[in-house]
Coordinates of C-alpha atoms and ligand atoms in Angstrom, one line a residue:
M1 CA -37.8 25.1 1.5
F2 CA -34.0 25.2 1.8
K3 CA -32.4 28.4 3.1
L4 CA -29.2 29.3 1.3
A5 CA -26.4 31.8 1.8
F6 CA -23.7 33.0 -0.5
I7 CA -20.1 33.9 0.3
G8 CA -18.7 35.8 -2.7
T9 CA -21.3 37.6 -4.8
G10 CA -19.5 38.1 -8.1
G11 CA -20.0 36.6 -11.5
M12 CA -20.5 32.9 -10.7
A13 CA -22.5 33.6 -7.5
R14 CA -25.0 35.5 -9.7
I15 CA -25.2 32.7 -12.2
H16 CA -26.0 30.2 -9.4
A17 CA -28.5 32.5 -7.8
S18 CA -30.3 33.1 -11.1
C19 CA -30.5 29.3 -11.5
L20 CA -31.8 28.9 -8.0
M21 CA -34.5 31.4 -8.7
Q22 CA -35.9 28.7 -11.1
N23 CA -35.9 26.1 -8.3
K24 CA -39.0 26.4 -6.1
K25 CA -37.5 24.6 -3.2
T26 CA -34.9 27.3 -2.3
E27 CA -34.7 30.8 -0.8
I28 CA -31.6 32.9 -0.6
V29 CA -31.5 34.4 3.0
K30 CA -28.0 35.8 3.4
C31 CA -24.9 36.9 1.6
Y32 CA -21.4 38.2 2.3
D33 CA -18.7 39.6 0.1
L34 CA -15.4 41.4 0.9
N35 CA -16.9 44.1 -1.3
F36 CA -20.0 45.1 0.8
S37 CA -21.6 47.0 -2.1
S38 CA -21.5 43.8 -4.2
A39 CA -23.3 41.9 -1.5
C40 CA -26.0 44.6 -1.2
E41 CA -26.5 44.6 -4.9
F42 CA -26.8 40.8 -4.8
A43 CA -29.3 40.9 -2.0
A44 CA -31.4 43.4 -3.9
M45 CA -31.4 41.2 -7.0
F46 CA -31.9 37.8 -5.4
G47 CA -33.3 38.4 -1.9
G48 CA -31.9 38.0 1.6
E49 CA -29.8 40.1 3.8
A50 CA -26.3 41.4 3.1
C51 CA -24.0 40.6 6.1
S52 CA -21.1 42.7 7.1
D53 CA -19.0 39.6 7.9
E54 CA -19.1 35.9 7.3
Q55 CA -20.1 35.1 10.9
G56 CA -23.6 36.5 10.1
I57 CA -23.9 33.4 7.9
F58 CA -22.1 30.8 10.0
L59 CA -23.8 31.7 13.2
C60 CA -27.3 31.8 11.7
D61 CA -29.3 28.6 12.5
G62 CA -31.6 29.3 9.6
V63 CA -29.0 28.7 6.9
D64 CA -29.0 25.1 5.5
A65 CA -26.3 25.4 2.9
V66 CA -23.6 27.9 1.9
Y67 CA -22.4 28.6 -1.6
I68 CA -18.7 29.6 -1.7
C69 CA -18.0 31.6 -4.8
T70 CA -14.9 33.5 -3.8
M71 CA -11.3 33.7 -5.0
H72 CA -9.4 30.4 -4.5
D73 CA -7.3 31.4 -1.6
S74 CA -10.3 31.5 0.7
H75 CA -12.0 28.2 -0.3
E76 CA -10.4 26.1 2.4
K77 CA -11.2 28.6 5.2
Y78 CA -14.8 29.1 4.2
I79 CA -15.5 25.4 3.6
T80 CA -14.1 24.3 6.9
D81 CA -15.8 27.1 8.8
A82 CA -19.1 26.3 7.2
L83 CA -18.8 22.6 7.9
R84 CA -17.8 23.2 11.6
N85 CA -20.9 25.3 11.9
N86 CA -23.1 22.4 10.6
K87 CA -23.7 23.9 7.1
N88 CA -23.9 22.0 3.9
V89 CA -21.5 23.4 1.2
F90 CA -21.4 23.9 -2.5
V91 CA -18.0 25.3 -3.4
E92 CA -17.1 26.6 -6.8
K93 CA -14.1 24.8 -8.4
P94 CA -11.3 24.2 -7.5
L95 CA -11.9 22.6 -4.1
A96 CA -8.5 23.9 -3.0
L97 CA -5.2 25.3 -4.3
S98 CA -3.2 22.3 -3.3
F99 CA -3.7 18.7 -2.3
K100 CA -2.5 19.5 1.2
S101 CA -5.3 22.0 1.5
A102 CA -7.8 19.4 0.1
E103 CA -6.6 16.9 2.8
R104 CA -7.3 19.4 5.6
I105 CA -10.8 20.0 4.1
I106 CA -11.4 16.3 4.0
G107 CA -10.3 15.9 7.7
V108 CA -13.1 18.4 8.7
Y109 CA -15.6 17.0 6.2
E110 CA -15.3 13.5 7.5
G111 CA -16.2 14.6 11.1
A112 CA -19.0 16.9 10.0
G113 CA -21.6 14.7 8.5
R114 CA -22.6 17.4 6.0
I115 CA -22.9 17.5 2.2
L116 CA -19.9 19.1 0.3
K117 CA -20.0 19.3 -3.5
A118 CA -17.6 21.0 -5.9
G119 CA -18.7 23.0 -8.9
F120 CA -17.2 21.0 -11.8
N121 CA -20.2 21.9 -13.9
M122 CA -18.9 20.1 -17.1
R123 CA -20.0 16.8 -15.5
V124 CA -23.7 17.8 -15.7
T125 CA -24.2 19.6 -19.0
P126 CA -26.9 18.1 -21.2
S127 CA -24.3 17.2 -23.9
V128 CA -21.9 15.6 -21.5
T129 CA -24.7 13.5 -19.9
R130 CA -25.7 12.3 -23.4
F131 CA -22.0 11.7 -24.3
K132 CA -21.4 9.5 -21.3
Q133 CA -24.6 7.6 -22.1
L134 CA -23.5 7.0 -25.7
L135 CA -20.0 5.8 -24.6
Q136 CA -21.7 3.3 -22.2
E137 CA -24.4 2.2 -24.7
N138 CA -21.8 1.5 -27.3
S139 CA -19.4 -0.2 -24.9
V140 CA -16.7 2.2 -26.1
N141 CA -13.3 1.0 -25.1
A142 CA -11.0 4.1 -25.6
D143 CA -7.7 3.8 -27.4
A144 CA -6.8 7.5 -27.0
F145 CA -8.4 10.8 -26.3
E146 CA -7.8 14.6 -26.7
A147 CA -9.4 17.4 -24.7
K148 CA -9.2 21.2 -24.5
I149 CA -10.5 24.3 -22.8
T150 CA -10.1 27.6 -24.5
P151 CA -12.1 30.4 -22.7
P152 CA -11.7 34.0 -23.6
P153 CA -8.9 35.7 -21.6
F154 CA -9.5 35.9 -17.9
M155 CA -6.2 35.0 -16.2
S156 CA -4.7 38.5 -16.3
K157 CA -6.7 39.2 -13.1
W158 CA -6.8 37.5 -9.7
Q159 CA -7.1 34.1 -11.4
G160 CA -3.5 34.4 -12.6
D161 CA -2.2 35.4 -9.2
R162 CA -0.1 32.7 -7.4
H163 CA -1.9 33.0 -4.1
L164 CA -5.4 34.1 -5.1
G165 CA -6.1 32.1 -8.2
G166 CA -3.2 29.7 -9.0
G167 CA -3.0 30.2 -12.8
V168 CA -4.0 27.8 -15.5
L169 CA -3.6 24.5 -13.6
A170 CA -5.8 25.5 -10.7
C171 CA -8.3 27.4 -12.9
L172 CA -8.6 25.1 -15.9
G173 CA -6.5 22.1 -15.1
S174 CA -8.7 21.0 -12.1
H175 CA -11.8 21.3 -14.4
I176 CA -10.4 19.1 -17.2
F177 CA -8.8 16.6 -14.8
D178 CA -12.1 15.9 -13.1
F179 CA -13.9 15.9 -16.4
I180 CA -11.5 13.4 -18.0
S181 CA -11.5 11.0 -15.0
Y182 CA -15.3 11.2 -14.9
I183 CA -15.8 10.5 -18.7
M184 CA -13.1 7.8 -18.9
G185 CA -14.2 6.1 -15.6
T186 CA -10.6 5.8 -14.5
R187 CA -8.0 8.0 -12.7
I188 CA -5.1 9.9 -14.2
K189 CA -1.9 7.9 -13.3
E190 CA 0.9 10.0 -14.8
V191 CA 1.2 13.4 -16.3
N192 CA 3.7 15.3 -18.5
C193 CA 3.1 19.0 -18.5
S194 CA 4.5 22.1 -20.2
L195 CA 3.4 25.5 -18.9
R196 CA 3.7 28.9 -20.6
R197 CA 2.8 32.5 -20.3
V198 CA 1.1 33.7 -23.4
R199 CA 0.9 37.5 -23.5
Q200 CA 0.9 37.3 -19.7
P201 CA 3.1 39.4 -17.4
E202 CA 6.0 37.7 -15.6
A203 CA 4.4 38.7 -12.3
L204 CA 1.4 36.4 -13.0
M205 CA 1.4 32.6 -13.3
E206 CA 1.3 30.7 -16.5
N207 CA -2.0 30.9 -18.4
S208 CA -1.3 28.1 -20.9
A209 CA -0.6 24.4 -20.6
V210 CA -0.1 21.5 -22.9
L211 CA -0.2 18.1 -21.3
M212 CA 0.0 14.4 -22.0
L213 CA -1.9 12.1 -19.6
R214 CA -1.7 8.4 -19.0
M215 CA -4.7 6.9 -17.3
E216 CA -4.7 4.0 -14.8
N217 CA -6.0 1.7 -17.5
G218 CA -3.1 2.5 -19.8
V219 CA -5.0 4.8 -22.2
E220 CA -3.2 8.0 -23.2
G221 CA -4.4 11.4 -24.2
S222 CA -3.5 15.0 -24.8
V223 CA -4.8 18.2 -23.3
I224 CA -4.6 21.9 -24.3
L225 CA -5.5 24.6 -21.8
N226 CA -5.3 28.3 -22.5
D227 CA -7.3 31.4 -22.0
M228 CA -6.7 32.7 -25.5
G229 CA -10.1 31.8 -26.9
I230 CA -12.3 34.4 -28.5
W231 CA -16.0 34.8 -27.9
G232 CA -17.0 34.5 -31.5
Y233 CA -15.4 31.1 -32.2
H234 CA -15.0 29.4 -28.8
V235 CA -18.1 30.6 -26.9
S236 CA -21.0 31.5 -29.1
P237 CA -23.0 30.3 -30.9
S238 CA -21.8 26.7 -30.9
S239 CA -19.8 26.6 -27.6
K240 CA -16.4 25.2 -28.6
L241 CA -15.0 26.3 -25.4
Q242 CA -14.5 22.9 -24.0
S243 CA -14.3 19.7 -25.9
M244 CA -13.2 16.1 -25.9
V245 CA -12.7 13.4 -28.5
V246 CA -12.5 9.7 -27.7
Y247 CA -10.9 7.4 -30.3
S248 CA -11.9 3.7 -30.2
E249 CA -12.5 0.5 -32.2
Q250 CA -16.2 1.3 -31.6
G251 CA -15.9 4.6 -33.4
T252 CA -14.8 8.2 -32.8
Y253 CA -16.9 10.2 -30.3
S254 CA -16.6 13.9 -29.9
V255 CA -18.4 16.3 -27.5
E256 CA -18.5 20.0 -27.2
A257 CA -19.3 20.1 -23.5
Y258 CA -21.7 23.0 -24.0
G259 CA -22.9 22.1 -27.5
D260 CA -23.0 19.3 -30.1
I261 CA -22.0 15.6 -30.1
N262 CA -20.5 14.0 -33.2
Y263 CA -19.8 10.3 -33.6
S264 CA -19.4 7.6 -36.1
R265 CA -21.5 4.4 -36.3
G266 CA -20.1 2.1 -39.0
S267 CA -19.7 4.3 -42.0
D268 CA -22.3 6.8 -40.8
F269 CA -21.3 10.1 -39.3
I270 CA -23.9 11.4 -36.8
I271 CA -24.4 14.8 -35.4
E272 CA -26.6 15.3 -32.3
R273 CA -27.5 18.9 -31.6
I274 CA -28.3 19.4 -28.0
G275 CA -30.7 22.3 -27.3
P276 CA -31.5 25.0 -28.2
S277 CA -31.4 26.1 -24.6
S278 CA -30.2 29.0 -22.5
Q279 CA -26.6 29.3 -21.6
Y280 CA -27.3 28.4 -18.0
E281 CA -28.9 25.2 -19.2
S282 CA -26.4 24.2 -21.9
W283 CA -23.4 25.0 -19.6
G284 CA -24.9 22.7 -16.9
Y285 CA -25.4 25.4 -14.3
Q286 CA -29.2 25.0 -14.0
N287 CA -28.8 21.2 -13.7
E288 CA -25.9 21.6 -11.2
N289 CA -28.1 23.7 -8.9
N290 CA -31.1 21.5 -9.2
L291 CA -28.9 18.5 -8.4
F292 CA -27.4 20.2 -5.3
I293 CA -30.9 20.8 -4.0
D294 CA -31.6 17.1 -4.7
E295 CA -28.5 16.3 -2.6
L296 CA -29.9 18.4 0.2
S297 CA -33.1 16.4 -0.1
G298 CA -31.2 13.1 0.4
K299 CA -30.6 12.0 -3.2
K300 CA -27.3 10.9 -4.7
T301 CA -26.3 12.7 -7.9
E302 CA -23.4 13.0 -10.4
L303 CA -22.1 16.2 -8.8
C304 CA -18.4 16.1 -7.9
N305 CA -17.7 14.8 -4.4
V306 CA -14.9 16.0 -2.2
Y307 CA -12.7 12.9 -2.9
N308 CA -12.9 13.4 -6.7
A309 CA -12.3 17.1 -6.3
A310 CA -9.2 16.3 -4.1
E311 CA -7.9 13.9 -6.7
A312 CA -8.1 16.8 -9.2
A313 CA -6.0 18.8 -6.8
L314 CA -3.5 16.0 -6.7
V315 CA -3.2 15.9 -10.5
V316 CA -2.7 19.7 -10.4
D317 CA 0.2 19.2 -8.0
A318 CA 1.7 16.4 -10.2
S319 CA 1.4 18.6 -13.2
K320 CA 3.4 21.4 -11.4
D321 CA 6.1 18.8 -10.6
S322 CA 6.3 17.7 -14.2
A323 CA 6.5 21.2 -15.5
M324 CA 9.4 21.9 -13.1
T325 CA 11.4 18.8 -14.0
G326 CA 10.4 18.4 -17.6
R327 CA 9.5 14.8 -17.0
W328 CA 6.5 12.6 -16.5
A329 CA 5.2 12.8 -12.9
A330 CA 3.2 10.0 -11.2
V331 CA 0.0 11.0 -9.4
D332 CA 0.6 9.6 -5.9
Y333 CA -2.7 8.0 -4.9
S334 CA -1.0 6.4 -1.9
R335 CA -1.7 9.8 -0.3
V336 CA -5.5 9.2 -0.8
K337 CA -5.4 5.7 0.6
G338 CA -8.5 4.8 2.6
W339 CA -10.9 6.9 0.7
Ligands
NAD401 N1 -17.6 26.5 -13.0 C1 -17.4 27.5 -13.9 O1 -17.8 27.5 -15.0 C2 -16.8 28.8 -13.3 C3 -16.6 29.9 -14.1 C4 -16.0 31.0 -13.6 C5 -15.6 31.0 -12.3 N2 -15.7 29.9 -11.5 C6 -15.3 29.9 -10.1 O2 -16.2 30.6 -9.3 C7 -15.5 31.2 -8.2 C8 -15.7 32.7 -8.3 O3 -15.3 33.2 -9.5 P1 -16.0 34.5 -10.2 O4 -15.8 34.4 -11.7 O5 -17.4 34.6 -9.7 O6 -15.1 35.7 -9.6 P2 -15.5 37.2 -9.4 O7 -14.2 37.9 -9.3 O8 -16.5 37.6 -10.4 O9 -16.2 37.2 -8.0 C9 -15.6 36.8 -6.8 C10 -16.2 37.5 -5.6 O10 -15.7 37.0 -4.4 C11 -15.4 38.1 -3.6 N3 -14.4 37.7 -2.7 C12 -13.1 37.3 -3.1 N4 -12.4 36.9 -2.0 C13 -13.3 36.9 -0.9 C14 -13.2 36.6 0.4 N5 -12.0 36.1 1.0 N6 -14.3 36.8 1.2 C15 -15.4 37.3 0.7 N7 -15.6 37.6 -0.6 C16 -14.5 37.4 -1.4 C17 -15.0 39.3 -4.5 O11 -15.1 40.5 -3.9 C18 -15.9 39.1 -5.7 O12 -17.2 39.8 -5.5 C19 -14.0 30.8 -8.4 O13 -13.8 29.7 -7.6 C20 -13.9 30.5 -9.9 O14 -12.9 29.6 -10.2 C21 -16.3 28.8 -12.0

């Protein structure tokens, strides 16, 4: 039985905890939140003890792994404190608000000998798993791609704050950069990014981005990110919130990350409906939690590792540079030499 603790007990923590309730190998033993009443409510729902500070978790020998589901400004501190106290870590995306912060995390990770996985759940949804398999089975050699994420508005809160959330590139960019590299099997080499505030106050960061990407293998693609989606069209019932299309000589392959897959084979047009299943299953959260427990049991999985998550932070930094200069920006992988 793995004993787990949560830091941050808001929306995502509750989704993970609900999924863990379905996994017989885990028990939630502690939680902590800046908002103590949220932690108490969480403990009442999922078990364990609400702590009045994070040391109650870090100093507890009985905790095997810590889930970090806080605002982005505290990810680095909690990850490194957890690793230094010999805890395994699952951190919600993004790993960090900058590549410099990711580098510091890696410095501690490499000396700790513990597991650290990042919550890029789109890697492990049932549709994406099938999509990746289809691309491999059909030896798809991409010519170009397009991708988008359009969730219902959420960046008018802490997510849009420069220090707490980091705006569209930290919230959605990190997600899509990891996803694209994972699907394409190659890293993002250069980026051209335009950022905008769409019905967003000046005091908050941009909540919309349009990007062109060039991969290391020369393939180019476009990306739209904004939080101007609406529940009825983008989220339910067919989950068009996040999608990707790959164009190739072998056919056109399209995936709704949480829904259907469409592709062509010769002159046939094929629709694969994945599901029906609960949102936690179709969005990959159930799988993600089961895989993290597999990792604790010594298995290797498709979950995002710290190096891939740091690369996503590097592409976020390059995108910011591009948005400032109005030019293509190279992603400087010399900074990750040796990984
Ligand atoms: N993978 C996904 O699909 C997905 C979706 C939404 C959010 N997220 C990520 O999950 C994480 C949490 O987001 P959320 O939607 O649950 O936010 P939320 O606002 O619902 O919950 C965050 C909780 O963390 C607490 N908190 C914030 N800073 C803290 C600190 N320094 N110490 C202790 N507690 C702190 C808050 O009081 C709050 O209860 C973020 O990293 C976010 O990007 C991922």
